[in-house]
mmCIF file with all atom_site columns, C-alpha atoms in Angstrom:
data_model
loop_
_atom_site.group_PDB
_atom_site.id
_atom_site.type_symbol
_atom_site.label_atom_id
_atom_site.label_alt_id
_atom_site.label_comp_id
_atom_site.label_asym_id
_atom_site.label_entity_id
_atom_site.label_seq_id
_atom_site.pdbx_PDB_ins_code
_atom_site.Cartn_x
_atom_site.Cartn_y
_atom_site.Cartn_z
_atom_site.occupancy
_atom_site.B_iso_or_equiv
_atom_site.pdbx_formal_charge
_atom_site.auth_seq_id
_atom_site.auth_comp_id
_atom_site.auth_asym_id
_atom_site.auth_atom_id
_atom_site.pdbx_PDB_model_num
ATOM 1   C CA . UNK A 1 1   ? -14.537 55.069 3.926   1.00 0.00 ? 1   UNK A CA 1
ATOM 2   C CA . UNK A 1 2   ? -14.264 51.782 5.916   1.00 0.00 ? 2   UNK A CA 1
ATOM 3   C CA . UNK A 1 3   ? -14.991 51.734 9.734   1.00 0.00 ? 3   UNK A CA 1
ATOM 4   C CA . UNK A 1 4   ? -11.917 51.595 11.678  1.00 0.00 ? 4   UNK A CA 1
ATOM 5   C CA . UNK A 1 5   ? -11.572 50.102 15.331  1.00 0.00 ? 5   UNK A CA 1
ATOM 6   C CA . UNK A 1 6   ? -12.228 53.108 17.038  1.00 0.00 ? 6   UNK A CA 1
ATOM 7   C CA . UNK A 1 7   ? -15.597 53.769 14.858  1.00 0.00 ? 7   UNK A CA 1
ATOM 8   C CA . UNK A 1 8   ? -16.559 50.154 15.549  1.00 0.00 ? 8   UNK A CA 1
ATOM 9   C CA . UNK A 1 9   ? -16.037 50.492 19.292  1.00 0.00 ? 9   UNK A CA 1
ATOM 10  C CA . UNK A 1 10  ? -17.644 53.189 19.449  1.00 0.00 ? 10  UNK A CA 1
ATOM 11  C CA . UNK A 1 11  ? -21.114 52.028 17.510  1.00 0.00 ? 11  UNK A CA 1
ATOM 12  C CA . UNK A 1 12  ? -21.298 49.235 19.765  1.00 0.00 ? 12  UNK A CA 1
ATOM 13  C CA . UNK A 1 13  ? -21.413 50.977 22.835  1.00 0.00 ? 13  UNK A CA 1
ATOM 14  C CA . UNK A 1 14  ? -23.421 53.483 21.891  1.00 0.00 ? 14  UNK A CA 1
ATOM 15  C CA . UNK A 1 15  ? -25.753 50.067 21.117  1.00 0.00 ? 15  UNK A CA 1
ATOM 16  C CA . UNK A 1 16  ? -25.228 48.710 24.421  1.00 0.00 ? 16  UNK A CA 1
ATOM 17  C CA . UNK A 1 17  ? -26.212 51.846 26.121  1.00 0.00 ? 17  UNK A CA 1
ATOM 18  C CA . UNK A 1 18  ? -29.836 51.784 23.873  1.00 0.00 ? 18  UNK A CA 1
ATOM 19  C CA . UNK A 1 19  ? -29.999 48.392 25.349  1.00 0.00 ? 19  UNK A CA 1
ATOM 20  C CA . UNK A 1 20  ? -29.723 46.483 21.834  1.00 0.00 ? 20  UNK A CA 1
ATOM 21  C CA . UNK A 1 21  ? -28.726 43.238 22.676  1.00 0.00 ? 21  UNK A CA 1
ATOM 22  C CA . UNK A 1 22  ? -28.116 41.915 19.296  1.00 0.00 ? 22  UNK A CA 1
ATOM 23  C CA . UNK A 1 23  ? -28.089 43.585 15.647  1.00 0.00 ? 23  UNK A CA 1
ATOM 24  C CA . UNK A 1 24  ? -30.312 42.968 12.593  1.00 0.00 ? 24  UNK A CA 1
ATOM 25  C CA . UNK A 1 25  ? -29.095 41.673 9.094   1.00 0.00 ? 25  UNK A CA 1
ATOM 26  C CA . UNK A 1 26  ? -30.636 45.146 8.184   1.00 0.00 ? 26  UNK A CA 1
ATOM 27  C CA . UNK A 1 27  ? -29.332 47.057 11.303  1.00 0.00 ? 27  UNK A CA 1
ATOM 28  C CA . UNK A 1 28  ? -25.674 45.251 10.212  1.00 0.00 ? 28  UNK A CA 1
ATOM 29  C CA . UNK A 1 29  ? -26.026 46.334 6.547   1.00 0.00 ? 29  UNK A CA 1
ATOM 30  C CA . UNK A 1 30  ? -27.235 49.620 7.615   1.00 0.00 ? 30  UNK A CA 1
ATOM 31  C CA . UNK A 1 31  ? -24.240 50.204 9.791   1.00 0.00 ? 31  UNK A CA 1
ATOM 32  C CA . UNK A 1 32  ? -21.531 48.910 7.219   1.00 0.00 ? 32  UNK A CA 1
ATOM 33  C CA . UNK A 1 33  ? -23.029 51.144 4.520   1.00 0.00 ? 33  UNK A CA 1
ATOM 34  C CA . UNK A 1 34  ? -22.558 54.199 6.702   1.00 0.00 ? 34  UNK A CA 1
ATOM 35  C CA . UNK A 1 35  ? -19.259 53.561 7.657   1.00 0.00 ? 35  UNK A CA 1
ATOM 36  C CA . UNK A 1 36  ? -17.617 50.964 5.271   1.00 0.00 ? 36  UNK A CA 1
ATOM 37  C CA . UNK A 1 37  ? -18.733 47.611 4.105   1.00 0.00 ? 37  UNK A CA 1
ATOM 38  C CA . UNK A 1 38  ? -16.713 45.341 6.436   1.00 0.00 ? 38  UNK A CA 1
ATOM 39  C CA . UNK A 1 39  ? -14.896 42.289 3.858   1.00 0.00 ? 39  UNK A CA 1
ATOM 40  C CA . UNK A 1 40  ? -16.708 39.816 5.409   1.00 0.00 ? 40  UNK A CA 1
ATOM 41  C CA . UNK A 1 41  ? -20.291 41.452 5.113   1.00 0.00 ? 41  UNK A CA 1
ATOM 42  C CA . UNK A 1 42  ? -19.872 41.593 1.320   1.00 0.00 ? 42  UNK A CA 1
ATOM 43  C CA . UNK A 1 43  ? -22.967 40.132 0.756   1.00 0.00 ? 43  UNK A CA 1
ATOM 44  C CA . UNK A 1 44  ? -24.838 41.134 3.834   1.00 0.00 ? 44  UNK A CA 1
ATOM 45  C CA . UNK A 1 45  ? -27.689 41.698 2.141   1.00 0.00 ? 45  UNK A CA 1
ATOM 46  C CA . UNK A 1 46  ? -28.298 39.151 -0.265  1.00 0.00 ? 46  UNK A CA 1
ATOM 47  C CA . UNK A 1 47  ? -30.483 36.055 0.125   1.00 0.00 ? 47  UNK A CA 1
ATOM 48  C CA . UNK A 1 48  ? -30.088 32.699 -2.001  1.00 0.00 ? 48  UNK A CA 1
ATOM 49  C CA . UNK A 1 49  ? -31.066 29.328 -2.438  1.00 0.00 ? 49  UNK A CA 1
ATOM 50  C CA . UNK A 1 50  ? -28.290 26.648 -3.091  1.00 0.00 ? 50  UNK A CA 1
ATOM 51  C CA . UNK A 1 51  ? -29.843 23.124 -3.463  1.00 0.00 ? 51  UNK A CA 1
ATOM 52  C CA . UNK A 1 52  ? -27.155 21.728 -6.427  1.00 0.00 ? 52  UNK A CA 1
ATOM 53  C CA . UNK A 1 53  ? -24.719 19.182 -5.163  1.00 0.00 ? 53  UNK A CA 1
ATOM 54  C CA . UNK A 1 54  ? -21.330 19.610 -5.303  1.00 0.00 ? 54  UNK A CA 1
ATOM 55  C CA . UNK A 1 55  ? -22.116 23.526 -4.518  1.00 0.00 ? 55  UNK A CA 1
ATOM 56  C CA . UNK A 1 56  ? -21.717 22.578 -0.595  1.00 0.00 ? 56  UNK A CA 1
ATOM 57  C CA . UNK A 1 57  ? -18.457 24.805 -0.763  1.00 0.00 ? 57  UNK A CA 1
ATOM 58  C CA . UNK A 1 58  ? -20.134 27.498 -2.500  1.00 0.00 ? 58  UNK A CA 1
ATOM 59  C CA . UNK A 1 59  ? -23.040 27.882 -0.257  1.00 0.00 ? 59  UNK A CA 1
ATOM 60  C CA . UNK A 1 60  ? -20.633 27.725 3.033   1.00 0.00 ? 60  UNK A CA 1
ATOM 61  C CA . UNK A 1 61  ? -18.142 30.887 1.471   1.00 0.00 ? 61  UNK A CA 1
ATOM 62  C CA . UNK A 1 62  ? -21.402 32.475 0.757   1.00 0.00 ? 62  UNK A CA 1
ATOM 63  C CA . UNK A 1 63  ? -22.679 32.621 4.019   1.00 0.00 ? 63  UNK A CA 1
ATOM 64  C CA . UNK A 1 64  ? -19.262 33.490 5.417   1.00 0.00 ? 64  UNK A CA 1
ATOM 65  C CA . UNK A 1 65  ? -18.981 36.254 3.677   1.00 0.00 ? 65  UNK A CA 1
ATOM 66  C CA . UNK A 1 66  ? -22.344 37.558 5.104   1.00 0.00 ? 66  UNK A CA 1
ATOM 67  C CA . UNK A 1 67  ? -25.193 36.207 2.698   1.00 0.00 ? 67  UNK A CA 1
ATOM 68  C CA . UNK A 1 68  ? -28.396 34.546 3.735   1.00 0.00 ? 68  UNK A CA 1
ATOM 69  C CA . UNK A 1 69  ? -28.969 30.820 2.751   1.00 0.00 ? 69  UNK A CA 1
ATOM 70  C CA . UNK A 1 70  ? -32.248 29.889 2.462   1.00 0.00 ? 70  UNK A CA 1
ATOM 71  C CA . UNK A 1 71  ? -33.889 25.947 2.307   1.00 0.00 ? 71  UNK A CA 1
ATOM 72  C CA . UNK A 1 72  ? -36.609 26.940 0.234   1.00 0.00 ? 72  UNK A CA 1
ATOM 73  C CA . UNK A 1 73  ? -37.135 28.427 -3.087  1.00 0.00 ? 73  UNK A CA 1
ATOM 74  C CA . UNK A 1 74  ? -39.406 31.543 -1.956  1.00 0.00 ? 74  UNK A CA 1
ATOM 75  C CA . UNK A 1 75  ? -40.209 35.165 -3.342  1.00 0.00 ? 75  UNK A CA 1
ATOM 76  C CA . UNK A 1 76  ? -37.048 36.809 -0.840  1.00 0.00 ? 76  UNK A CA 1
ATOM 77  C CA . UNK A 1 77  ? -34.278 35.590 -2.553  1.00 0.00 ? 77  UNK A CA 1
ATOM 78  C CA . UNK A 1 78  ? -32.657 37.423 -4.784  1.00 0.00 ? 78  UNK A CA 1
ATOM 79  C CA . UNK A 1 79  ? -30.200 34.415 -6.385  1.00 0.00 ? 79  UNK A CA 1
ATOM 80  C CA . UNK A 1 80  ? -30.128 30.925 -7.045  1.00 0.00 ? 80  UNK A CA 1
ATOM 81  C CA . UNK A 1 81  ? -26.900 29.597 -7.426  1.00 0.00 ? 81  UNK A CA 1
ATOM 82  C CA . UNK A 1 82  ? -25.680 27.054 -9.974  1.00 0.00 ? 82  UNK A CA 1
ATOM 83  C CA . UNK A 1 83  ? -22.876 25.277 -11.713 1.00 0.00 ? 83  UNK A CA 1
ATOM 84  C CA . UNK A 1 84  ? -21.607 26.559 -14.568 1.00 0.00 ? 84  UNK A CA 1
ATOM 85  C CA . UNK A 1 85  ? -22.610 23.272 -16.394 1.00 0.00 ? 85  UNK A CA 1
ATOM 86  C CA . UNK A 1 86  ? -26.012 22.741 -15.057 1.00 0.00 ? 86  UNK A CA 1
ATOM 87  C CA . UNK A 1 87  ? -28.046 20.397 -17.493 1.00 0.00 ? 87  UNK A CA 1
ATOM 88  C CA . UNK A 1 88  ? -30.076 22.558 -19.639 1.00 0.00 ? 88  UNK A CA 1
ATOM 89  C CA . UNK A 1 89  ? -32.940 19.844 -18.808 1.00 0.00 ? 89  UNK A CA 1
ATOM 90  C CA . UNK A 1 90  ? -32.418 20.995 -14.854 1.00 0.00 ? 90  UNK A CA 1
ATOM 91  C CA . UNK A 1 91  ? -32.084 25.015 -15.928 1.00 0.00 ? 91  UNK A CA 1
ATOM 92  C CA . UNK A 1 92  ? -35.478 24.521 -17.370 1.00 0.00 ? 92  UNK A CA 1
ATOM 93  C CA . UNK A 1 93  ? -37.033 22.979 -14.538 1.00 0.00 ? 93  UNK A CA 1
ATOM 94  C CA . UNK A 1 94  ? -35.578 25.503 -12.105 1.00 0.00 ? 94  UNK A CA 1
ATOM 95  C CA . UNK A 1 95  ? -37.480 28.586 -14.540 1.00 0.00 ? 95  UNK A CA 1
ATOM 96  C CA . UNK A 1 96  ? -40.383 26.956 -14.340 1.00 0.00 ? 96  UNK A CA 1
ATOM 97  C CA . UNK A 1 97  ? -40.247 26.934 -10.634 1.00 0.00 ? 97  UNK A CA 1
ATOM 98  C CA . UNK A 1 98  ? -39.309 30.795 -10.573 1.00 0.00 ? 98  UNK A CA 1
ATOM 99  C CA . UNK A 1 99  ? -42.573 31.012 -12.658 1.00 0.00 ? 99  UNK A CA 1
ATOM 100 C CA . UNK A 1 100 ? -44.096 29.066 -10.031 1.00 0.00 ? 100 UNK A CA 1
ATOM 101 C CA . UNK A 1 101 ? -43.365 31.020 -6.830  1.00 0.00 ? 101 UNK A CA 1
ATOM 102 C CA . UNK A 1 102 ? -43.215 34.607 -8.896  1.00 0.00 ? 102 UNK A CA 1
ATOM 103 C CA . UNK A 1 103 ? -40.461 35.471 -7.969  1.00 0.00 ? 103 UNK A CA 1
ATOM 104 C CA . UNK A 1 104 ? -37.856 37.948 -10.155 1.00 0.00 ? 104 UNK A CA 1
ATOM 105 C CA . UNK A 1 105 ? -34.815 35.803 -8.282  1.00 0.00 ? 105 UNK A CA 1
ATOM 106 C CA . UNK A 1 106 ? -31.704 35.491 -10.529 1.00 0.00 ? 106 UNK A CA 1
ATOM 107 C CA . UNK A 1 107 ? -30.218 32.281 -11.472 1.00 0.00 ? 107 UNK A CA 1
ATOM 108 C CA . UNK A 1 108 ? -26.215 32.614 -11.780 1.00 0.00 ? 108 UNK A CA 1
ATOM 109 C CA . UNK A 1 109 ? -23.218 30.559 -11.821 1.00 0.00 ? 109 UNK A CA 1
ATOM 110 C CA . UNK A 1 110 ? -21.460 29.954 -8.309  1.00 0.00 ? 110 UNK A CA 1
ATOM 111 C CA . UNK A 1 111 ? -18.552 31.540 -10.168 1.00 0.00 ? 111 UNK A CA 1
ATOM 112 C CA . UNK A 1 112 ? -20.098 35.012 -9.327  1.00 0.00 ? 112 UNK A CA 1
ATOM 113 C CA . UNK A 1 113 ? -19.335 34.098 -5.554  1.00 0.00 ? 113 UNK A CA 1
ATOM 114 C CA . UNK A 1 114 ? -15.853 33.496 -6.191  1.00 0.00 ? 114 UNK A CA 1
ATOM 115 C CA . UNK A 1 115 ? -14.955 36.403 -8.152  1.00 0.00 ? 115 UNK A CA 1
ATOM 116 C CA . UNK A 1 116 ? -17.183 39.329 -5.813  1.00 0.00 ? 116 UNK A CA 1
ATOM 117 C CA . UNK A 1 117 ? -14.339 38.124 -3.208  1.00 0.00 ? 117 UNK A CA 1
ATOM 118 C CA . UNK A 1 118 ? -11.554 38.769 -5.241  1.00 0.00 ? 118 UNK A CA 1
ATOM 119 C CA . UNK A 1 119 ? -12.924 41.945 -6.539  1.00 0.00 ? 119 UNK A CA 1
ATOM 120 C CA . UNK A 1 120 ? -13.715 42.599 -2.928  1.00 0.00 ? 120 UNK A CA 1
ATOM 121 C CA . UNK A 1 121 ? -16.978 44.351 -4.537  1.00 0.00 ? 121 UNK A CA 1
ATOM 122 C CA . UNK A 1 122 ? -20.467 42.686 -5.795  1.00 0.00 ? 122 UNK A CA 1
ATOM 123 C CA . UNK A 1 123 ? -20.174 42.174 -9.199  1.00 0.00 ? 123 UNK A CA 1
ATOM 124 C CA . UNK A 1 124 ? -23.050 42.731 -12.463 1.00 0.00 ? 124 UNK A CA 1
ATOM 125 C CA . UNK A 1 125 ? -24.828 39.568 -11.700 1.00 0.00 ? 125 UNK A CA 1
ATOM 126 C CA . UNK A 1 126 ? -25.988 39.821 -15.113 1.00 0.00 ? 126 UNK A CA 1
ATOM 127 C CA . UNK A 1 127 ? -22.215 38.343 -16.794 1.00 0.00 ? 127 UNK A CA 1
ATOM 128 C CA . UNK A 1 128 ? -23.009 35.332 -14.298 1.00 0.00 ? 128 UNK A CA 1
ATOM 129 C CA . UNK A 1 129 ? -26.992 34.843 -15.458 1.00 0.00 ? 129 UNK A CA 1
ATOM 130 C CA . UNK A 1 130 ? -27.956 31.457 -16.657 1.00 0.00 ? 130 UNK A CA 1
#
């Protein structure tokens, strides 16, 4: 069921009267999985590192569409996102610093951005894993 207008208006006033200022990304996630994820809030609650160039593009859409960039590699992110023809030499350098950080953050092909939005739905990582 996705929130309509009226559900929307509603929730926010009923916000404003409990004195909440501003949401959450949890509170915002928490909301749009009670009453419908929202298109742009597809990935609302995923975090992920984007430090290959050329992936500039990428990392803005992801963010658009609700995800959390990070600037570091740390133990909160869930994905690390890639081109699909990374260097094998840089793919082995980037598991070494998963290893490093121990972290269980999934390294996939930007392509996985792309194609959650057109499937309006987050998609098995796993197809995407590098």
């Amino acid at each position: 069921m996705h929130a309509t207008e009226e559900s929307l208006t509603f929730s926010l006033k009923e916000a404003e009267k409990k004195g909440q200022k501003s949401l959450s990304r949890e509170d915002i996630a928490d909301f749009e999985f009670e009453y419908g994820r929202l298109k742009y809030g597809l990935f609302r609650t995923c975090q992920a590192a984007v430090f290959h160039e050329g992936l500039d593009k990428n990392q803005s859409t992801f963010a658009y569409y609700g995800g959390e960039v990070r600037d570091k590699i740390d133990c909160d992110i869930q994905f690390y996102f890639v081109p699909e023809d990374i260097e094998e030499v840089d793919l082995k350098m980037l598991k070494l610093k998963r290893k490093s950080v121990k972290s269980a953050f999934k390294i996939v092909t930007e392509n996985w951005i792309d194609d959650c939005i057109e499937n309006d739905d987050l998609l098995n990582e796993d197809e995407y894993v590098r």
